[in-house]
N, CA, C and O atoms as a Tripos MOL2 file, in Angstrom:
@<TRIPOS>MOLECULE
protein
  268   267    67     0     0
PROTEIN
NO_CHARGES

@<TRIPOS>ATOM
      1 N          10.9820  -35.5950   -2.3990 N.3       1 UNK1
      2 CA         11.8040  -35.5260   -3.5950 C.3       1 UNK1
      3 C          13.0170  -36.4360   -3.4260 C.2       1 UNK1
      4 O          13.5100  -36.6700   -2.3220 O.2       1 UNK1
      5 N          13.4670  -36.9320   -4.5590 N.am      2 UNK2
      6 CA         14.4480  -38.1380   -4.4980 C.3       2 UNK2
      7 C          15.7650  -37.2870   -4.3790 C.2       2 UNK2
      8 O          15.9740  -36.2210   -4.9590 O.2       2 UNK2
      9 N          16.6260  -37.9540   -3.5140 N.am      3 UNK3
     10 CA         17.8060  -36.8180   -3.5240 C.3       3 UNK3
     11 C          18.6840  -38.5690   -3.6830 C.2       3 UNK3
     12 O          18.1390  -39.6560   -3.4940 O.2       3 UNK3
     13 N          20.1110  -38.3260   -4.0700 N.am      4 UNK4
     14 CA         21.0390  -39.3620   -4.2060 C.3       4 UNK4
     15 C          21.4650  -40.6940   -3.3280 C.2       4 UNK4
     16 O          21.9270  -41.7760   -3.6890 O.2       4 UNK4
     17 N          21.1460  -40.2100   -2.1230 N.am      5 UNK5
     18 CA         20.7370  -41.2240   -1.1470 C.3       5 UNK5
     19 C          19.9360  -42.2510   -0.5020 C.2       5 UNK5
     20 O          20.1190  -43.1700    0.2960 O.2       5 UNK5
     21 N          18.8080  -41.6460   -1.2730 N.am      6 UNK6
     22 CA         17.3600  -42.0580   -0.7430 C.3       6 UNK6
     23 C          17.5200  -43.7250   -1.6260 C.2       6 UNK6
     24 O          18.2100  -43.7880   -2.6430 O.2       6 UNK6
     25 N          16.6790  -45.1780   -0.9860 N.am      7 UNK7
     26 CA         16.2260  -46.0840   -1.2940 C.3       7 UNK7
     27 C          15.1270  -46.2690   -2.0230 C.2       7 UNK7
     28 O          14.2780  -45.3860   -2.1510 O.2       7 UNK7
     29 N          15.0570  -47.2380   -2.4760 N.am      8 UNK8
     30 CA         13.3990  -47.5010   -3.1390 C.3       8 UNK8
     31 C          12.4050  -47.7480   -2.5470 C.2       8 UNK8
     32 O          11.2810  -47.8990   -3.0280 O.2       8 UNK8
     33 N          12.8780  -47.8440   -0.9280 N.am      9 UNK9
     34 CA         11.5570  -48.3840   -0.2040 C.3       9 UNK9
     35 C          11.4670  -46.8780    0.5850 C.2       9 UNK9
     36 O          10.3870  -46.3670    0.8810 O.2       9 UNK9
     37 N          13.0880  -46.1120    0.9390 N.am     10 UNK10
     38 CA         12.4300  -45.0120    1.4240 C.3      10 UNK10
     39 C          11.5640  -44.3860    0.4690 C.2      10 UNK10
     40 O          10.6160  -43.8320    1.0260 O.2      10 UNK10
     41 N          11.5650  -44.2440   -1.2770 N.am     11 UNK11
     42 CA         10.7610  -43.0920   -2.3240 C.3      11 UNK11
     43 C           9.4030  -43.7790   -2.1610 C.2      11 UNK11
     44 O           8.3630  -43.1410   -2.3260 O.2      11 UNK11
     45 N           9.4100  -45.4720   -1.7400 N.am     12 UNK12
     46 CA          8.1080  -46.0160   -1.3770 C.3      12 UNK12
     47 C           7.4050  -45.2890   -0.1770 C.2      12 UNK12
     48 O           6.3750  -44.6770   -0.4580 O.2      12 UNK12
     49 N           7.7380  -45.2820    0.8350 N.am     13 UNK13
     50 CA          7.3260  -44.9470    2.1040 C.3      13 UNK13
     51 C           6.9910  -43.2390    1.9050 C.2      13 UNK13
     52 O           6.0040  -42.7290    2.4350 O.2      13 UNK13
     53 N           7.7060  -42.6630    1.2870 N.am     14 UNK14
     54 CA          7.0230  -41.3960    1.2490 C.3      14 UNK14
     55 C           6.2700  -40.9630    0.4020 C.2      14 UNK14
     56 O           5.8260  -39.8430    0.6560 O.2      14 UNK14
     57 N           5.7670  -41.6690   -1.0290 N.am     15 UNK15
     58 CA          4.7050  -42.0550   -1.3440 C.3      15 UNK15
     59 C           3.3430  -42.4160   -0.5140 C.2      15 UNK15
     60 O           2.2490  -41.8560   -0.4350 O.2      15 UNK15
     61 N           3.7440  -43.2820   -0.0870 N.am     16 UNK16
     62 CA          2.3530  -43.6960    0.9710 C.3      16 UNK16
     63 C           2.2080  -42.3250    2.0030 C.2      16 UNK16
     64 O           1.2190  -42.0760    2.6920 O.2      16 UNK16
     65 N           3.0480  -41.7790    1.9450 N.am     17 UNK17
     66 CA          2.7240  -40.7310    2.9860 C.3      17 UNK17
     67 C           1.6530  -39.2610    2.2290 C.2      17 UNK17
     68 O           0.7210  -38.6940    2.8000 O.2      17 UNK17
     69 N           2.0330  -39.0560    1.2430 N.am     18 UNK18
     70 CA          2.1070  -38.1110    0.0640 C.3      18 UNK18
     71 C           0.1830  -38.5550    0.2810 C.2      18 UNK18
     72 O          -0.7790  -37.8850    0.6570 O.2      18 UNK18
     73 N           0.3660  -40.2210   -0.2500 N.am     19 UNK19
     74 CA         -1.1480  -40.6270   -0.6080 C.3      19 UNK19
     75 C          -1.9080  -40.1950    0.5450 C.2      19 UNK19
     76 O          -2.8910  -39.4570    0.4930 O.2      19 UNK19
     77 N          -1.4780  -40.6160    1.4250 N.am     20 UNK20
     78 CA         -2.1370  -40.5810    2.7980 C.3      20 UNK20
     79 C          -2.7270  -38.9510    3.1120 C.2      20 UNK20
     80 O          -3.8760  -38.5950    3.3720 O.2      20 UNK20
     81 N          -1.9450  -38.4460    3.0280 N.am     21 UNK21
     82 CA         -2.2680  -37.1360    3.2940 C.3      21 UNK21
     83 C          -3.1700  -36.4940    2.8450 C.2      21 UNK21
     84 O          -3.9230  -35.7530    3.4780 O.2      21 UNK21
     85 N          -3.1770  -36.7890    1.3620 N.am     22 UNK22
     86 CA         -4.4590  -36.0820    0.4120 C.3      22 UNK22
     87 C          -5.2760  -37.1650    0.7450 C.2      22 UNK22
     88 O          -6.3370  -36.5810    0.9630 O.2      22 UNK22
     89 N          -5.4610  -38.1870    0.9030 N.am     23 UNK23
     90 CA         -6.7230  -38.7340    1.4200 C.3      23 UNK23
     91 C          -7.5490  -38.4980    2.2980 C.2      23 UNK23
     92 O          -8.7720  -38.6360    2.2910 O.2      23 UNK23
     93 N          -6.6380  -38.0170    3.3200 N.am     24 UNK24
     94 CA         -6.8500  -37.2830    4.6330 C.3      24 UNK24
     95 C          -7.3840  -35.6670    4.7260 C.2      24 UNK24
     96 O          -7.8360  -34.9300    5.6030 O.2      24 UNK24
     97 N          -7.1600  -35.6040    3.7590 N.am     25 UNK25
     98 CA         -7.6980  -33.7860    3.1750 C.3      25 UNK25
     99 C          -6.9140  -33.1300    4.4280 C.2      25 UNK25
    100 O          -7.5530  -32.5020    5.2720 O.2      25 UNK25
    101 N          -5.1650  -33.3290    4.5540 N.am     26 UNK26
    102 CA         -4.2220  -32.4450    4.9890 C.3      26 UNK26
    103 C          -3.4340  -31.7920    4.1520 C.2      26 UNK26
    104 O          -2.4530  -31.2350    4.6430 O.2      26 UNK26
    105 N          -3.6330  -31.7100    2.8880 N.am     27 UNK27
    106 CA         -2.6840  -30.9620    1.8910 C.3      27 UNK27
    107 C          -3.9060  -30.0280    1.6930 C.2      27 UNK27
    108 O          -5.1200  -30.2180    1.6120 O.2      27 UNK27
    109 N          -3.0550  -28.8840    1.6450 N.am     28 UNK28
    110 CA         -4.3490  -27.6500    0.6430 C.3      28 UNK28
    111 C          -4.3860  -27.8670   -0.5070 C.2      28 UNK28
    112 O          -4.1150  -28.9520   -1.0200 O.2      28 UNK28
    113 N          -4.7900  -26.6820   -1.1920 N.am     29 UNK29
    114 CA         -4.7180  -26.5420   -2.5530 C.3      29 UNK29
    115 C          -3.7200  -25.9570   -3.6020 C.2      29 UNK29
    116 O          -3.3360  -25.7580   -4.7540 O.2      29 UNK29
    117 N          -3.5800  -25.8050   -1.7270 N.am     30 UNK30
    118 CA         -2.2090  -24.9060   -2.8810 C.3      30 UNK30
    119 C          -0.7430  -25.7510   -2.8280 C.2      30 UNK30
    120 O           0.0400  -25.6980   -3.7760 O.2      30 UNK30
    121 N          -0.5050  -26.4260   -1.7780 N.am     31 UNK31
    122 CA          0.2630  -27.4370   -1.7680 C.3      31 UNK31
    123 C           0.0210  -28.7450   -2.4380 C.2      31 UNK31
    124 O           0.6090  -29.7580   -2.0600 O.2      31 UNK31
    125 N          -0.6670  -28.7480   -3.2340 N.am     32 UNK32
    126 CA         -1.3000  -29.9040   -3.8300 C.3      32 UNK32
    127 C          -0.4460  -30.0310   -5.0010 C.2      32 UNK32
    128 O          -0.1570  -31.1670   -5.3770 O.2      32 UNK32
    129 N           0.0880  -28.8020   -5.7580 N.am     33 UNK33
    130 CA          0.8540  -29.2940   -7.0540 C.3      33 UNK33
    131 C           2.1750  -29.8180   -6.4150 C.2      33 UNK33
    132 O           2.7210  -30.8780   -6.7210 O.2      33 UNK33
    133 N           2.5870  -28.9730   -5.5330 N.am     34 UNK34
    134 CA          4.0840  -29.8670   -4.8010 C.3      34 UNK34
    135 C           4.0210  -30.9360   -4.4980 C.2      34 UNK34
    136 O           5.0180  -31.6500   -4.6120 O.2      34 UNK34
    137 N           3.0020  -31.3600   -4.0740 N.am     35 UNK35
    138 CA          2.9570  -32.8360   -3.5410 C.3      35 UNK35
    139 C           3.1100  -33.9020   -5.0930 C.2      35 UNK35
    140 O           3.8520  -34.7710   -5.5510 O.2      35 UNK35
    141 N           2.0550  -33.2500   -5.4020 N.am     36 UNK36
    142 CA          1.8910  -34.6500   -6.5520 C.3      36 UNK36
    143 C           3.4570  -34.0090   -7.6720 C.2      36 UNK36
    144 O           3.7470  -35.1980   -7.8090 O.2      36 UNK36
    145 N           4.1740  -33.5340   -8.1940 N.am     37 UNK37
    146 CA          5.4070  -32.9770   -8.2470 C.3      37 UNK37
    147 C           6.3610  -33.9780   -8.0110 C.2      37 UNK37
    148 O           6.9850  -34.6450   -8.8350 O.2      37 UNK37
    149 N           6.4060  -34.0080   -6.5480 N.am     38 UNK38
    150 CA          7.1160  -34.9600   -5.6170 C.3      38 UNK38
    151 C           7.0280  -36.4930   -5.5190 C.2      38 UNK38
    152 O           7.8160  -37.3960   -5.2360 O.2      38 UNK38
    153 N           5.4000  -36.3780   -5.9630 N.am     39 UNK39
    154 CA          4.8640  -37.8540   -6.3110 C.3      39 UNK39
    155 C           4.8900  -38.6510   -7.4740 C.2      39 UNK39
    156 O           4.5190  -39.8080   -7.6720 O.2      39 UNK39
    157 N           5.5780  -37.5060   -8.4540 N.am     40 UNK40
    158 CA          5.7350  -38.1370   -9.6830 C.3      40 UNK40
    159 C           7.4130  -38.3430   -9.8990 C.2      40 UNK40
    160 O           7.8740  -39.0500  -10.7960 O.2      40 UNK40
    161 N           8.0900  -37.7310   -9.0930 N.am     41 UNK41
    162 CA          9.3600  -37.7210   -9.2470 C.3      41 UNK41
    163 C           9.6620  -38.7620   -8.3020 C.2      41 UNK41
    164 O          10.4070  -39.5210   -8.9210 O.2      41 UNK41
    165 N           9.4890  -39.2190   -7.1280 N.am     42 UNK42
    166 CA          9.2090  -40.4000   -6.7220 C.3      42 UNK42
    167 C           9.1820  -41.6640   -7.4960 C.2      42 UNK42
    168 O          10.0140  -42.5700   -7.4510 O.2      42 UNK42
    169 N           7.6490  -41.5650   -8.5180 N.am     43 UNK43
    170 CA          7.4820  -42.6200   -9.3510 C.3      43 UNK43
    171 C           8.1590  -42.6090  -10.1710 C.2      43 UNK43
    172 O           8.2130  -43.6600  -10.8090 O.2      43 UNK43
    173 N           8.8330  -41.7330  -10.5180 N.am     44 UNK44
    174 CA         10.1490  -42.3080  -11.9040 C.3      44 UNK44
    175 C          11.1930  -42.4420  -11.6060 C.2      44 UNK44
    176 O          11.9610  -42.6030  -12.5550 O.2      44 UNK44
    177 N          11.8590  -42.4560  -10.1060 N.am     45 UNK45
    178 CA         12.7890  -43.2270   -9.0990 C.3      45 UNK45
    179 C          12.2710  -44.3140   -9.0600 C.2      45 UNK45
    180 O          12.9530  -45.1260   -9.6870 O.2      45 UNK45
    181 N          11.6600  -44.6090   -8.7610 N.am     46 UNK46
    182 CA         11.0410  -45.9690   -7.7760 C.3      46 UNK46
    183 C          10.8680  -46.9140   -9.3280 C.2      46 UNK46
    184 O          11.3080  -48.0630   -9.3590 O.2      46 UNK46
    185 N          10.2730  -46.3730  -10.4200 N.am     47 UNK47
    186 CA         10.1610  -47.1530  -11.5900 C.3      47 UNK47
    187 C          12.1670  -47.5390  -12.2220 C.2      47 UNK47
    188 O          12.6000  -48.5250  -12.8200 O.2      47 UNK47
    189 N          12.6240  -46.7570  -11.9200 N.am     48 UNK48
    190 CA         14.1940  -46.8890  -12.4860 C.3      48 UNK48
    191 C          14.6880  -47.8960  -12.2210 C.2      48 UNK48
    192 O          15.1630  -48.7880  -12.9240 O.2      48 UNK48
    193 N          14.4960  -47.6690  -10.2760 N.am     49 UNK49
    194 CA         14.8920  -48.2630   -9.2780 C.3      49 UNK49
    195 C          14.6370  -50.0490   -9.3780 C.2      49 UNK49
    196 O          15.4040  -50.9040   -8.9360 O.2      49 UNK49
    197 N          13.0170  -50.3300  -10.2620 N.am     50 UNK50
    198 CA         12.9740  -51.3680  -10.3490 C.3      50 UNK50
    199 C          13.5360  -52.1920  -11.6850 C.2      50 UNK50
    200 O          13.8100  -53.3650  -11.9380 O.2      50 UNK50
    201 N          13.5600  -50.5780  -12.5930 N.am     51 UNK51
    202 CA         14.0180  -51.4640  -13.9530 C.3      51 UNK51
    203 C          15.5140  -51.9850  -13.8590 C.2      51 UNK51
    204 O          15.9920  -52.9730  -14.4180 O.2      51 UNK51
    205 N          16.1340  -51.0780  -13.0160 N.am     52 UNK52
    206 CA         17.5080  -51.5580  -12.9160 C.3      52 UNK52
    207 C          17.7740  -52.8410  -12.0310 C.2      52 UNK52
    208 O          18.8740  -53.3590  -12.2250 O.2      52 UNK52
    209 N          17.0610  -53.3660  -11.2130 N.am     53 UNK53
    210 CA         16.6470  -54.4790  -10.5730 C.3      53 UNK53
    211 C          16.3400  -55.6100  -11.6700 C.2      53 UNK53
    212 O          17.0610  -56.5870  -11.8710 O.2      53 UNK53
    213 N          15.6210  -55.4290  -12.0770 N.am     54 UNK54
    214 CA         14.9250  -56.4500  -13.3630 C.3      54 UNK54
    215 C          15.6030  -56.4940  -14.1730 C.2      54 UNK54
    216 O          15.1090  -57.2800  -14.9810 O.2      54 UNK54
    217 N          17.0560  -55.9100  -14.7480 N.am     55 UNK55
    218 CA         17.9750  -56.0110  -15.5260 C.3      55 UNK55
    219 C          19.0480  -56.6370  -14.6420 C.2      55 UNK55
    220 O          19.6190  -57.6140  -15.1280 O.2      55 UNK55
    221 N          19.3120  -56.3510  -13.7710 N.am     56 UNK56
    222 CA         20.3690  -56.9710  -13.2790 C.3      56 UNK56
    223 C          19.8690  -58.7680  -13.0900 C.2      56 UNK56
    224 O          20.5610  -59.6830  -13.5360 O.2      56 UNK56
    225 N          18.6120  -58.9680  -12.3790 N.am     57 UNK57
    226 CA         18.0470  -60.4210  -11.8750 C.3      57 UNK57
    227 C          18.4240  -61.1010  -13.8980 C.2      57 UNK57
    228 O          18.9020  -62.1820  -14.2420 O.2      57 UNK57
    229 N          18.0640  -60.1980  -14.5700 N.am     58 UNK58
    230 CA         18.3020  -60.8500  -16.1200 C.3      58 UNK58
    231 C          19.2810  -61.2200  -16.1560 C.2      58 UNK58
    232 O          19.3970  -62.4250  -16.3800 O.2      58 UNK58
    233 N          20.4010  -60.4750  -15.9740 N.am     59 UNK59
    234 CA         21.7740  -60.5310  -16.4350 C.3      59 UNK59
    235 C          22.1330  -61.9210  -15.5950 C.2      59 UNK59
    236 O          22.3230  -62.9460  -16.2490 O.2      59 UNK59
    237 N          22.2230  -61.9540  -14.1800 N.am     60 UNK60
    238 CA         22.6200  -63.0690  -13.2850 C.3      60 UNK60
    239 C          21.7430  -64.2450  -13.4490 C.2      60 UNK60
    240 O          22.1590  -65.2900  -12.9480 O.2      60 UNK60
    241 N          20.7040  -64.2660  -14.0070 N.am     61 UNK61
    242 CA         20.1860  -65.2200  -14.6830 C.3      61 UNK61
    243 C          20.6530  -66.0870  -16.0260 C.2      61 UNK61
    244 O          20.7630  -67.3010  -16.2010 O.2      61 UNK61
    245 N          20.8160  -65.2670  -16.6510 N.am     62 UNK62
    246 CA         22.2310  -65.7300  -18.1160 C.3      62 UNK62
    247 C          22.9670  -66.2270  -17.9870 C.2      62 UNK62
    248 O          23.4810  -67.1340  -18.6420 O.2      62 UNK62
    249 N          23.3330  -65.5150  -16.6510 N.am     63 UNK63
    250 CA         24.9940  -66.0560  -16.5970 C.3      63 UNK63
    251 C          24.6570  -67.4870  -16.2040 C.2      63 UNK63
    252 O          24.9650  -68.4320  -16.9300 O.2      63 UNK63
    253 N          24.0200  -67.6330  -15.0470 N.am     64 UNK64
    254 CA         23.6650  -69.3820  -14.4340 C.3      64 UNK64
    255 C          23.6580  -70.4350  -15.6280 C.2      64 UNK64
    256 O          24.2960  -71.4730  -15.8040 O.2      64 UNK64
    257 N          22.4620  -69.6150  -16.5630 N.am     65 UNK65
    258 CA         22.5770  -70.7530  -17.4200 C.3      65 UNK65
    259 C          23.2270  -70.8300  -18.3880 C.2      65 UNK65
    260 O          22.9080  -71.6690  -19.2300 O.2      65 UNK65
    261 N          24.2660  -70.0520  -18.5830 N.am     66 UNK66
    262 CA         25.5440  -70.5930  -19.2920 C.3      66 UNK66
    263 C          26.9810  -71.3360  -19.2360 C.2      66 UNK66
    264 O          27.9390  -71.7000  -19.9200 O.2      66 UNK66
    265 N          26.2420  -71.2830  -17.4490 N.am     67 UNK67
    266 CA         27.7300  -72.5890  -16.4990 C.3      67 UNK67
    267 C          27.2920  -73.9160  -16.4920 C.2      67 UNK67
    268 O          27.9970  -74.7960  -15.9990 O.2      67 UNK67
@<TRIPOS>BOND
     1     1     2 1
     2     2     3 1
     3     3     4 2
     4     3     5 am
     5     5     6 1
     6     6     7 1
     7     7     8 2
     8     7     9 am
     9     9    10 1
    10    10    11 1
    11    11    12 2
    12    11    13 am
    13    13    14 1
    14    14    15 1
    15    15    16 2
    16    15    17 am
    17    17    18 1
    18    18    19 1
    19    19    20 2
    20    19    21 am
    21    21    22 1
    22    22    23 1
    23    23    24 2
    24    23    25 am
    25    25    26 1
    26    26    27 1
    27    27    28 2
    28    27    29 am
    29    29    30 1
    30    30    31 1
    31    31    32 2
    32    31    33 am
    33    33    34 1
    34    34    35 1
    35    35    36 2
    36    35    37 am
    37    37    38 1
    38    38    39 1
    39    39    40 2
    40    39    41 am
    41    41    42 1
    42    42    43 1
    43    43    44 2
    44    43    45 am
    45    45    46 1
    46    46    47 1
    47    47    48 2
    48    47    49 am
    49    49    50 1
    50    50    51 1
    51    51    52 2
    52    51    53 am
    53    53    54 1
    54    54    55 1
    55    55    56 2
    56    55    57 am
    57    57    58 1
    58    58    59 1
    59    59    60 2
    60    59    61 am
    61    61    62 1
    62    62    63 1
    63    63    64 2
    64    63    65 am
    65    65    66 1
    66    66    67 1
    67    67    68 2
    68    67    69 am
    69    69    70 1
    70    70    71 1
    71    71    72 2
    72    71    73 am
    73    73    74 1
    74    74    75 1
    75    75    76 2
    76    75    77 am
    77    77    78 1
    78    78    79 1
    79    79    80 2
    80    79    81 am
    81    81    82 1
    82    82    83 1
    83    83    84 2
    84    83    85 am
    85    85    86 1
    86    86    87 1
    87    87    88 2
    88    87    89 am
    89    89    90 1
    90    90    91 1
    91    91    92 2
    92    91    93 am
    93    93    94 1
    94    94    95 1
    95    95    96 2
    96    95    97 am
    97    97    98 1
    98    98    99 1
    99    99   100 2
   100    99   101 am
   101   101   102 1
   102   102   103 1
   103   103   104 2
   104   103   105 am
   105   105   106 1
   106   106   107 1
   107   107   108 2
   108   107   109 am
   109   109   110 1
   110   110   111 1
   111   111   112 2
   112   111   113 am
   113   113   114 1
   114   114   115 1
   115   115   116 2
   116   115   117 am
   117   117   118 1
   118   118   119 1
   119   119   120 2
   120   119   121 am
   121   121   122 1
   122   122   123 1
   123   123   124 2
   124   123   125 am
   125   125   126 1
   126   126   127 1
   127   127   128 2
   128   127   129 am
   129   129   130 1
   130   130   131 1
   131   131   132 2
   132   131   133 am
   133   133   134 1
   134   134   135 1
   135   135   136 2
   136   135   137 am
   137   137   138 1
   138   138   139 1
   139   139   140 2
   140   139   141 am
   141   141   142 1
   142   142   143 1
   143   143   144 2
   144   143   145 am
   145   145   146 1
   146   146   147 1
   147   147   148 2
   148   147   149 am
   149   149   150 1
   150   150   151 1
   151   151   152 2
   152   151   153 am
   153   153   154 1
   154   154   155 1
   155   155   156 2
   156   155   157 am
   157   157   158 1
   158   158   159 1
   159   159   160 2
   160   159   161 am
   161   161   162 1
   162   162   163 1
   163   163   164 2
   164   163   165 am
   165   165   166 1
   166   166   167 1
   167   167   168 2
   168   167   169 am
   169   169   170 1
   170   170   171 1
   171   171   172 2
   172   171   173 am
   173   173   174 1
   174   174   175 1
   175   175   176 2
   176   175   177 am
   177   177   178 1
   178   178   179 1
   179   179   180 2
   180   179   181 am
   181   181   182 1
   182   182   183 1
   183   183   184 2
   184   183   185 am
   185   185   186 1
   186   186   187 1
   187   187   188 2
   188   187   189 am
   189   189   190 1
   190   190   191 1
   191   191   192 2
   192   191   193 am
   193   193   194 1
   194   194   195 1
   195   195   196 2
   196   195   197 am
   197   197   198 1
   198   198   199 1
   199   199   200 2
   200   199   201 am
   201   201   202 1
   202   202   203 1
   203   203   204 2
   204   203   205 am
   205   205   206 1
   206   206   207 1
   207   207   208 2
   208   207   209 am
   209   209   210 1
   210   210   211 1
   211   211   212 2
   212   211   213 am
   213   213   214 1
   214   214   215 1
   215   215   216 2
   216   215   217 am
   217   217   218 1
   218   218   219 1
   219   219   220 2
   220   219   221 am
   221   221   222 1
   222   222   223 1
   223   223   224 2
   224   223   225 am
   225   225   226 1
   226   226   227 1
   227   227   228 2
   228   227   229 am
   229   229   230 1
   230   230   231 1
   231   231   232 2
   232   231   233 am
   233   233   234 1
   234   234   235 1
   235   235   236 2
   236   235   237 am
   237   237   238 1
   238   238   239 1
   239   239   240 2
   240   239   241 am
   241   241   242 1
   242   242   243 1
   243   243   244 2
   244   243   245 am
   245   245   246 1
   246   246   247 1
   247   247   248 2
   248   247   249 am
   249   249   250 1
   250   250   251 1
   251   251   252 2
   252   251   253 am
   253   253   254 1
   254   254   255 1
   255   255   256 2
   256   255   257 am
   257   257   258 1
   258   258   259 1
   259   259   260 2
   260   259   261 am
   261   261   262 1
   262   262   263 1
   263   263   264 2
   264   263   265 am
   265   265   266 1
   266   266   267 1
   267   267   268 2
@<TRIPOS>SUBSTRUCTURE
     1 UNK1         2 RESIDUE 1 A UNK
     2 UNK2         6 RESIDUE 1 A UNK
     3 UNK3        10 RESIDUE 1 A UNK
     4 UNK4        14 RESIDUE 1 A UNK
     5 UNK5        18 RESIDUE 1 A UNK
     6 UNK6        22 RESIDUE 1 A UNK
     7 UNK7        26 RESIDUE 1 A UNK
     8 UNK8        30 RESIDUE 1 A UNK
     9 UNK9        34 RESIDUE 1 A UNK
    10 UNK10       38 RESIDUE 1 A UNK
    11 UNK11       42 RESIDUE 1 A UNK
    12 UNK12       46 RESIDUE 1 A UNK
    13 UNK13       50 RESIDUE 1 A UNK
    14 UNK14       54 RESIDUE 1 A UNK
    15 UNK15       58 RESIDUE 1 A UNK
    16 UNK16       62 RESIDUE 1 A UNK
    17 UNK17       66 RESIDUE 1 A UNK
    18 UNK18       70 RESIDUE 1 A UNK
    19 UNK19       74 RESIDUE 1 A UNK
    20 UNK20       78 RESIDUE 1 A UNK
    21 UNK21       82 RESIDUE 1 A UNK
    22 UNK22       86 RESIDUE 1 A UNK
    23 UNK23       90 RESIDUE 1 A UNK
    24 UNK24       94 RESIDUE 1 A UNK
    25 UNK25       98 RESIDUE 1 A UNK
    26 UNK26      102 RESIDUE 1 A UNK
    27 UNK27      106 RESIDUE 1 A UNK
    28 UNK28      110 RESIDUE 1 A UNK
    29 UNK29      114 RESIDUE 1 A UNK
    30 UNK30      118 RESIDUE 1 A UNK
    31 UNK31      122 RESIDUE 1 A UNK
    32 UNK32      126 RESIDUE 1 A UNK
    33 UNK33      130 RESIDUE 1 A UNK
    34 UNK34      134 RESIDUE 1 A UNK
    35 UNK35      138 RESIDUE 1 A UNK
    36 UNK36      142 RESIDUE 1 A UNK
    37 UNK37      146 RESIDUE 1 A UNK
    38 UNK38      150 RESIDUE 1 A UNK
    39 UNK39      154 RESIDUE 1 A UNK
    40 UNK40      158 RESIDUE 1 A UNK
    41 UNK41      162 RESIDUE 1 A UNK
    42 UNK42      166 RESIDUE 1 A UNK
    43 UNK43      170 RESIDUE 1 A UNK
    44 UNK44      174 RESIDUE 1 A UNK
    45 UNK45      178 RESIDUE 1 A UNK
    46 UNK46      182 RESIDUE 1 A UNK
    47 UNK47      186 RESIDUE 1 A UNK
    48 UNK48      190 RESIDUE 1 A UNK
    49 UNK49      194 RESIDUE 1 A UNK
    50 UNK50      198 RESIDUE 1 A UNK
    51 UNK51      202 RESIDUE 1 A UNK
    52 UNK52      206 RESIDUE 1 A UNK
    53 UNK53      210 RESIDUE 1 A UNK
    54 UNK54      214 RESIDUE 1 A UNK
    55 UNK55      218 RESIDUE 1 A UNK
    56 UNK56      222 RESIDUE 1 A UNK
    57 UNK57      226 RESIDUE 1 A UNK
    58 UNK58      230 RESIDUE 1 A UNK
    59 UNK59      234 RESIDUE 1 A UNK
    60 UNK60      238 RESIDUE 1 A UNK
    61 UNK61      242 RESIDUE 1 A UNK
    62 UNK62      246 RESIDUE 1 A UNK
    63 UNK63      250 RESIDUE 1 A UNK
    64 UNK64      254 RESIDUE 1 A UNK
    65 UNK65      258 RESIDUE 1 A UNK
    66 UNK66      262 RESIDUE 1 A UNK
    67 UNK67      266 RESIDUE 1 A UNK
């Protein structure tokens, strides 16, 4: 789960872990809604994480070509 600190590559990395695991048939069934839970709250960090990236590369892009 994304807490205020966490990076985009750490919400990456524990993703791959999340995946890994249920691939691995180490999550039960019953831990299975927490995981994916975690995996979706992840992905709408990690999606933010990039939109706010892709807005900023915009913005500093503008600016260049208006000097």
């Amino acid at each position: 789960m994304k807490d205020n600190t966490q990076t985009y590559e750490q919400a990456m990395r524990r993703l791959d872990e999340i995946a890994a695991q249920i691939e691995r048939g180490e999550v039960s069934l019953d831990d299975m809604s927490a995981r994916l839970r975690e995996a979706q709250q992840l992905l709408q960090y990690s999606k933010q994480c990039l939109y706010e990236a892709e807005k900023n590369c915009q913005s500093l892009l503008s600016v260049d070509e208006k000097e």
